[in-house]
mmCIF file of C-alpha atoms in Angstrom:
data_model
loop_
_atom_site.group_PDB
_atom_site.id
_atom_site.type_symbol
_atom_site.label_atom_id
_atom_site.label_comp_id
_atom_site.label_asym_id
_atom_site.label_seq_id
_atom_site.Cartn_x
_atom_site.Cartn_y
_atom_site.Cartn_z
ATOM 1 C CA MET A 36 0.000 0.000 0.000
ATOM 2 C CA PRO A 37 1.359 3.462 -0.841
ATOM 3 C CA ILE A 38 1.711 5.404 2.436
ATOM 4 C CA ILE A 39 1.174 9.135 1.918
ATOM 5 C CA GLU A 40 2.101 11.572 4.695
ATOM 6 C CA ILE A 41 -0.421 14.411 4.909
ATOM 7 C CA THR A 42 1.201 17.767 4.252
ATOM 8 C CA ASP A 43 -1.488 19.545 2.237
ATOM 9 C CA TYR A 44 -4.847 19.837 3.971
ATOM 10 C CA HIS A 45 -6.422 20.984 0.701
ATOM 11 C CA ALA A 46 -5.473 17.955 -1.383
ATOM 12 C CA PRO A 47 -8.623 16.897 -3.284
ATOM 13 C CA GLU A 48 -8.028 13.250 -2.341
ATOM 14 C CA LEU A 49 -8.884 14.210 1.234
ATOM 15 C CA ASP A 50 -12.206 15.886 0.392
ATOM 16 C CA VAL A 51 -14.063 12.662 1.089
ATOM 17 C CA TYR A 52 -12.879 12.739 4.708
ATOM 18 C CA ALA A 53 -12.770 16.443 5.469
ATOM 19 C CA ARG A 54 -15.038 18.477 3.229
ATOM 20 C CA LEU A 55 -17.847 16.430 1.652
ATOM 21 C CA THR A 56 -21.127 16.127 3.529
ATOM 22 C CA GLU A 57 -22.950 12.833 3.941
ATOM 23 C CA ALA A 58 -25.427 13.987 1.279
ATOM 24 C CA GLN A 59 -22.600 14.741 -1.143
ATOM 25 C CA LEU A 60 -21.034 11.343 -0.487
ATOM 26 C CA LEU A 61 -24.381 9.695 -1.189
ATOM 27 C CA ASN A 62 -24.429 11.331 -4.661
ATOM 28 C CA ARG A 63 -28.142 10.900 -5.413
ATOM 29 C CA PHE A 64 -27.725 12.155 -8.995
ATOM 30 C CA GLU A 65 -24.998 9.626 -9.848
ATOM 31 C CA PRO A 66 -25.473 6.763 -7.369
ATOM 32 C CA GLN A 67 -22.870 4.636 -9.137
ATOM 33 C CA LYS A 68 -20.296 7.178 -7.943
ATOM 34 C CA GLY A 69 -21.596 7.263 -4.380
ATOM 35 C CA MET A 70 -19.282 6.641 -1.444
ATOM 36 C CA PHE A 71 -19.405 6.282 2.325
ATOM 37 C CA ILE A 72 -16.941 6.381 5.206
ATOM 38 C CA ALA A 73 -16.439 3.288 7.357
ATOM 39 C CA GLU A 74 -14.893 3.972 10.756
ATOM 40 C CA SER A 75 -12.987 1.551 13.022
ATOM 41 C CA PRO A 76 -11.376 -1.778 12.121
ATOM 42 C CA LYS A 77 -14.473 -3.863 12.958
ATOM 43 C CA VAL A 78 -16.805 -1.785 10.788
ATOM 44 C CA ILE A 79 -14.336 -1.736 7.895
ATOM 45 C CA ALA A 80 -13.810 -5.500 8.172
ATOM 46 C CA ARG A 81 -17.557 -6.163 8.024
ATOM 47 C CA ALA A 82 -17.896 -3.820 5.057
ATOM 48 C CA LEU A 83 -15.160 -5.774 3.269
ATOM 49 C CA ASP A 84 -16.890 -9.042 4.178
ATOM 50 C CA GLY A 85 -20.044 -7.589 2.620
ATOM 51 C CA GLY A 86 -18.261 -6.971 -0.676
ATOM 52 C CA CYS A 87 -17.736 -3.214 -0.375
ATOM 53 C CA VAL A 88 -14.829 -1.846 -2.419
ATOM 54 C CA PRO A 89 -12.284 0.354 -0.583
ATOM 55 C CA VAL A 90 -10.962 3.521 -2.243
ATOM 56 C CA SER A 91 -8.542 4.996 0.292
ATOM 57 C CA ILE A 92 -7.652 4.958 3.985
ATOM 58 C CA LEU A 93 -7.053 7.730 6.508
ATOM 59 C CA VAL A 94 -5.241 6.523 9.606
ATOM 60 C CA GLU A 95 -3.447 7.900 12.616
ATOM 61 C CA LYS A 96 0.212 7.006 12.284
ATOM 62 C CA SER A 97 0.425 5.247 15.655
ATOM 63 C CA ARG A 98 -2.588 3.048 14.775
ATOM 64 C CA MET A 99 -0.920 1.246 11.872
ATOM 65 C CA VAL A 100 -0.526 -1.896 13.973
ATOM 66 C CA GLY A 101 -2.557 -4.868 15.200
ATOM 67 C CA GLU A 102 -6.189 -5.068 14.140
ATOM 68 C CA SER A 103 -5.973 -1.866 12.089
ATOM 69 C CA LEU A 104 -3.013 -3.165 10.111
ATOM 70 C CA GLU A 105 -4.777 -6.493 9.484
ATOM 71 C CA VAL A 106 -7.750 -4.664 8.010
ATOM 72 C CA MET A 107 -5.525 -2.361 5.976
ATOM 73 C CA ASN A 108 -3.774 -5.359 4.457
ATOM 74 C CA ARG A 109 -7.146 -6.636 3.231
ATOM 75 C CA CYS A 110 -7.759 -3.433 1.269
ATOM 76 C CA GLY A 111 -5.198 -4.027 -1.454
ATOM 77 C CA ASP A 112 -3.164 -1.415 -3.281
ATOM 78 C CA ILE A 113 -5.050 1.761 -2.343
ATOM 79 C CA PRO A 114 -3.678 5.078 -1.017
ATOM 80 C CA VAL A 115 -3.160 5.286 2.741
ATOM 81 C CA TYR A 116 -3.111 8.838 4.084
ATOM 82 C CA THR A 117 -1.524 9.217 7.511
ATOM 83 C CA ALA A 118 -0.438 11.797 10.056
ATOM 84 C CA PRO A 119 -0.232 12.209 13.828
ATOM 85 C CA MET A 120 -3.527 12.560 15.696
ATOM 86 C CA ASP A 121 -3.202 16.310 16.230
ATOM 87 C CA VAL A 122 -2.842 16.823 12.479
ATOM 88 C CA LEU A 123 -5.786 14.553 11.670
ATOM 89 C CA THR A 124 -7.928 16.374 14.215
ATOM 90 C CA GLN A 125 -7.224 19.628 12.396
ATOM 91 C CA LEU A 126 -8.146 18.011 9.103
ATOM 92 C CA THR A 127 -11.391 16.285 10.080
ATOM 93 C CA GLY A 128 -12.524 18.707 12.770
ATOM 94 C CA TYR A 129 -12.756 16.049 15.466
ATOM 95 C CA GLN A 130 -10.820 13.132 16.820
ATOM 96 C CA LEU A 131 -11.106 9.898 14.849
ATOM 97 C CA THR A 132 -12.622 6.990 16.715
ATOM 98 C CA ARG A 133 -9.949 4.296 16.920
ATOM 99 C CA GLY A 134 -7.875 6.261 14.441
ATOM 100 C CA LEU A 135 -8.915 4.476 11.205
ATOM 101 C CA LEU A 136 -11.250 5.567 8.403
ATOM 102 C CA CYS A 137 -11.849 3.978 5.008
ATOM 103 C CA ALA A 138 -13.585 5.586 2.035
ATOM 104 C CA MET A 139 -15.564 2.942 0.149
ATOM 105 C CA ARG A 140 -17.813 2.661 -2.889
ATOM 106 C CA ARG A 141 -21.480 2.281 -2.114
ATOM 107 C CA PRO A 142 -22.582 -1.273 -2.928
ATOM 108 C CA GLN A 143 -25.571 -2.098 -5.098
ATOM 109 C CA ARG A 144 -28.591 -2.696 -2.926
ATOM 110 C CA PRO A 145 -31.189 -5.456 -3.316
ATOM 111 C CA THR A 146 -34.769 -4.406 -3.953
ATOM 112 C CA ALA A 147 -37.341 -4.443 -1.192
ATOM 113 C CA ALA A 148 -39.323 -7.032 -3.157
ATOM 114 C CA SER A 149 -36.384 -9.438 -3.418
ATOM 115 C CA ILE A 150 -35.702 -9.066 0.304
ATOM 116 C CA LEU A 151 -39.322 -9.790 1.204
ATOM 117 C CA ALA A 152 -39.356 -12.878 -0.998
ATOM 118 C CA ALA A 153 -36.547 -14.380 1.096
ATOM 119 C CA SER A 154 -37.667 -13.246 4.577
ATOM 120 C CA HIS A 155 -40.037 -14.208 7.397
ATOM 121 C CA ARG A 156 -39.337 -11.461 9.945
ATOM 122 C CA VAL A 157 -38.552 -7.902 8.866
ATOM 123 C CA ALA A 158 -38.268 -4.565 10.619
ATOM 124 C CA VAL A 159 -39.926 -1.630 8.879
ATOM 125 C CA LEU A 160 -38.757 1.839 9.915
ATOM 126 C CA GLU A 161 -40.990 4.808 9.185
ATOM 127 C CA GLU A 162 -39.185 8.176 9.115
ATOM 128 C CA VAL A 163 -36.464 7.187 11.612
ATOM 129 C CA MET A 164 -34.049 10.050 11.044
ATOM 130 C CA ASN A 165 -31.546 9.861 13.895
ATOM 131 C CA PRO A 166 -28.409 8.018 12.659
ATOM 132 C CA THR A 167 -27.572 6.798 16.158
ATOM 133 C CA ASN A 168 -31.001 5.229 16.622
ATOM 134 C CA LEU A 169 -30.834 3.746 13.141
ATOM 135 C CA GLY A 170 -27.482 2.116 13.833
ATOM 136 C CA ALA A 171 -28.700 0.733 17.152
ATOM 137 C CA ILE A 172 -31.793 -0.737 15.466
ATOM 138 C CA PHE A 173 -29.628 -2.512 12.905
ATOM 139 C CA ARG A 174 -27.454 -3.978 15.645
ATOM 140 C CA SER A 175 -30.540 -5.301 17.436
ATOM 141 C CA ALA A 176 -31.994 -6.618 14.181
ATOM 142 C CA ALA A 177 -28.817 -8.582 13.505
ATOM 143 C CA ALA A 178 -28.576 -9.955 17.034
ATOM 144 C CA LEU A 179 -32.240 -10.707 17.665
ATOM 145 C CA GLY A 180 -33.469 -12.562 14.636
ATOM 146 C CA MET A 181 -34.722 -10.077 12.047
ATOM 147 C CA ASP A 182 -34.100 -11.205 8.473
ATOM 148 C CA ALA A 183 -33.969 -7.676 7.072
ATOM 149 C CA VAL A 184 -34.591 -3.973 7.681
ATOM 150 C CA LEU A 185 -36.759 -1.933 5.307
ATOM 151 C CA LEU A 186 -36.885 1.861 5.422
ATOM 152 C CA THR A 187 -39.326 4.489 4.202
ATOM 153 C CA PRO A 188 -37.750 7.238 2.054
ATOM 154 C CA GLY A 189 -37.625 9.720 4.940
ATOM 155 C CA CYS A 190 -35.275 7.570 7.027
ATOM 156 C CA SER A 191 -31.612 8.366 7.527
ATOM 157 C CA ASP A 192 -29.170 6.403 5.360
ATOM 158 C CA PRO A 193 -27.806 3.268 7.066
ATOM 159 C CA LEU A 194 -24.364 3.895 5.544
ATOM 160 C CA TYR A 195 -23.955 7.296 7.142
ATOM 161 C CA ARG A 196 -20.779 7.161 9.166
ATOM 162 C CA ARG A 197 -22.453 7.356 12.578
ATOM 163 C CA SER A 198 -25.117 4.793 11.698
ATOM 164 C CA ALA A 199 -22.574 2.273 10.460
ATOM 165 C CA ARG A 200 -20.353 2.824 13.490
ATOM 166 C CA VAL A 201 -23.158 2.495 16.060
ATOM 167 C CA SER A 202 -24.389 -0.624 14.278
ATOM 168 C CA MET A 203 -20.916 -2.162 14.736
ATOM 169 C CA GLY A 204 -20.936 -2.874 11.010
ATOM 170 C CA THR A 205 -24.152 -4.898 11.021
ATOM 171 C CA VAL A 206 -25.509 -2.587 8.299
ATOM 172 C CA PHE A 207 -23.258 -4.684 6.041
ATOM 173 C CA GLN A 208 -24.659 -7.976 7.345
ATOM 174 C CA VAL A 209 -28.421 -7.412 7.528
ATOM 175 C CA PRO A 210 -30.135 -7.031 4.133
ATOM 176 C CA TRP A 211 -31.840 -3.653 3.786
ATOM 177 C CA ALA A 212 -33.552 -1.486 1.206
ATOM 178 C CA PHE A 213 -35.626 1.656 0.912
ATOM 179 C CA LEU A 214 -39.317 1.055 0.334
ATOM 180 C CA PRO A 215 -41.533 2.488 -2.409
ATOM 181 C CA GLU A 216 -44.362 4.873 -1.581
ATOM 182 C CA HIS A 217 -47.089 2.228 -1.264
ATOM 183 C CA TRP A 218 -45.080 -0.075 0.953
ATOM 184 C CA LEU A 219 -47.913 -1.608 2.948
ATOM 185 C CA GLU A 220 -49.363 -3.054 -0.250
ATOM 186 C CA LEU A 221 -45.926 -4.464 -1.127
ATOM 187 C CA LEU A 222 -45.681 -6.206 2.241
ATOM 188 C CA GLN A 223 -49.168 -7.641 1.901
ATOM 189 C CA SER A 224 -48.465 -8.896 -1.622
ATOM 190 C CA HIS A 225 -45.581 -10.962 -0.184
ATOM 191 C CA GLY A 226 -47.774 -12.516 2.494
ATOM 192 C CA PHE A 227 -46.665 -10.382 5.441
ATOM 193 C CA ARG A 228 -48.861 -9.418 8.348
ATOM 194 C CA THR A 229 -47.948 -6.079 9.854
ATOM 195 C CA ALA A 230 -47.524 -5.186 13.533
ATOM 196 C CA ALA A 231 -47.494 -1.447 14.274
ATOM 197 C CA MET A 232 -45.648 -0.646 17.483
ATOM 198 C CA ALA A 233 -47.838 1.994 19.130
ATOM 199 C CA LEU A 234 -49.292 2.751 22.550
ATOM 200 C CA ARG A 235 -53.039 2.453 22.027
ATOM 201 C CA ASP A 236 -55.736 1.289 24.414
ATOM 202 C CA ASP A 237 -56.819 -1.379 21.922
ATOM 203 C CA SER A 238 -53.264 -2.644 21.282
ATOM 204 C CA TYR A 239 -52.263 -6.269 21.566
ATOM 205 C CA SER A 240 -49.649 -6.977 24.211
ATOM 206 C CA ILE A 241 -46.323 -7.810 22.644
ATOM 207 C CA ASP A 242 -46.405 -11.272 24.229
ATOM 208 C CA ASP A 243 -49.758 -12.188 22.630
ATOM 209 C CA PRO A 244 -49.162 -15.692 21.172
ATOM 210 C CA ARG A 245 -50.966 -14.830 17.925
ATOM 211 C CA LEU A 246 -48.106 -12.541 16.941
ATOM 212 C CA ALA A 247 -45.392 -15.150 17.383
ATOM 213 C CA GLN A 248 -47.436 -17.655 15.401
ATOM 214 C CA GLU A 249 -47.526 -15.519 12.253
ATOM 215 C CA GLU A 250 -45.466 -17.128 9.481
ATOM 216 C CA LYS A 251 -44.432 -13.754 8.033
ATOM 217 C CA LEU A 252 -44.452 -10.680 10.241
ATOM 218 C CA ALA A 253 -43.268 -7.109 9.706
ATOM 219 C CA VAL A 254 -42.501 -5.134 12.882
ATOM 220 C CA VAL A 255 -43.275 -1.489 12.070
ATOM 221 C CA LEU A 256 -41.565 1.224 14.140
ATOM 222 C CA GLY A 257 -42.032 4.978 13.897
ATOM 223 C CA THR A 258 -40.018 8.135 14.080
ATOM 224 C CA GLU A 259 -38.460 9.518 17.234
ATOM 225 C CA GLY A 260 -40.960 11.504 19.275
ATOM 226 C CA ASP A 261 -44.108 11.257 17.141
ATOM 227 C CA GLY A 262 -44.056 7.525 16.509
ATOM 228 C CA LEU A 263 -46.005 6.020 13.622
ATOM 229 C CA ALA A 264 -48.415 8.000 11.494
ATOM 230 C CA ASP A 265 -52.078 7.410 12.336
ATOM 231 C CA SER A 266 -52.711 6.266 8.758
ATOM 232 C CA THR A 267 -49.967 3.637 9.055
ATOM 233 C CA ILE A 268 -51.396 2.288 12.304
ATOM 234 C CA ALA A 269 -54.890 2.159 10.796
ATOM 235 C CA HIS A 270 -53.710 0.038 7.866
ATOM 236 C CA CYS A 271 -51.588 -2.453 9.842
ATOM 237 C CA ASP A 272 -52.990 -5.823 10.857
ATOM 238 C CA TYR A 273 -52.025 -5.462 14.518
ATOM 239 C CA THR A 274 -51.317 -2.572 16.852
ATOM 240 C CA VAL A 275 -48.840 -3.773 19.455
ATOM 241 C CA LYS A 276 -47.551 -2.251 22.674
ATOM 242 C CA ILE A 277 -44.831 -3.047 25.168
ATOM 243 C CA PRO A 278 -46.337 -2.941 28.682
ATOM 244 C CA MET A 279 -44.803 -0.147 30.784
ATOM 245 C CA TYR A 280 -44.273 0.247 34.516
ATOM 246 C CA HIS A 281 -43.606 3.047 37.036
ATOM 247 C CA GLY A 282 -45.446 5.622 34.942
ATOM 248 C CA VAL A 283 -43.031 5.434 32.020
ATOM 249 C CA ASP A 284 -45.026 6.153 28.879
ATOM 250 C CA SER A 285 -42.699 4.821 26.173
ATOM 251 C CA LEU A 286 -39.217 3.659 25.196
ATOM 252 C CA ASN A 287 -36.774 5.210 22.779
ATOM 253 C CA VAL A 288 -37.325 3.657 19.335
ATOM 254 C CA ALA A 289 -33.973 1.856 19.459
ATOM 255 C CA ALA A 290 -34.750 0.332 22.878
ATOM 256 C CA ALA A 291 -38.280 -0.570 21.794
ATOM 257 C CA SER A 292 -36.927 -2.283 18.690
ATOM 258 C CA ALA A 293 -34.713 -4.580 20.777
ATOM 259 C CA VAL A 294 -37.647 -5.671 22.944
ATOM 260 C CA ALA A 295 -39.895 -6.164 19.912
ATOM 261 C CA PHE A 296 -37.337 -8.095 17.882
ATOM 262 C CA TRP A 297 -36.604 -10.472 20.735
ATOM 263 C CA GLN A 298 -40.230 -11.164 21.538
ATOM 264 C CA LEU A 299 -41.463 -11.427 17.944
ATOM 265 C CA ARG A 300 -38.567 -13.332 16.405
ATOM 266 C CA ARG A 301 -39.137 -16.759 14.864
ATOM 267 C CA LYS A 302 -38.541 -19.080 17.780
ATOM 268 C CA ASP A 303 -37.123 -21.790 15.502
ATOM 269 C CA ASN A 304 -34.438 -19.463 14.123
ATOM 270 C CA CYS A 305 -32.318 -18.754 17.205
ATOM 271 C CA ASN A 306 -28.778 -20.038 17.627
ATOM 272 C CA GLY A 307 -28.252 -19.386 21.289
#
């Protein structure tokens, strides 16, 4: 790998790390040129395992050892930009987590329809915009038996740097796709029953046995604060709530997702 000491903060090769926004990296007008930043050795390793193509690396000089070096060696003959931490902090505006970043090409995504055809339990996220919550939901989905995560167009992008980092790289392991406008009809056409997570007086308790017995179930979670739209709840097959104690009215969407995924997973699909 060619090691390049950073001396010029304005070098265009560093724009991807220092000056391009997440929206610019996404490149909606030319998605084939889209990129994302993977941060930390574990996240980069899982991105590589998922077939993502690395473009360049930005690494703190003292971190070019151990796990970081192992991951770097998997990336092939790409530029490696390096400098001491104080220099990198000036470049990126904040301290790098674990001192290793990798710019990567955005992979081609499967369609929502192809994902549904191969799944029995999916999470559907409606307008979940906080990247931290999104990453945490993906981590729970991977750990607790969801086959896939499907997102409405207003959701944050799972490959945003913070989302991927919080997910511990599971955004590269769990199949995901953005849904079309009429997504409830798409779910129904693939045989899915839908469970809207919402606190309503007429809600089913999350431990109702009818939910676990559904062959194909979509767990539908709403945006931070407002939750699911009333129209979404009205068109779902079930409205489901997590019983609360001590006067607590609700859980954060990421915490609620973990409870829901565990309780509503397919019981015959757990490995421990």
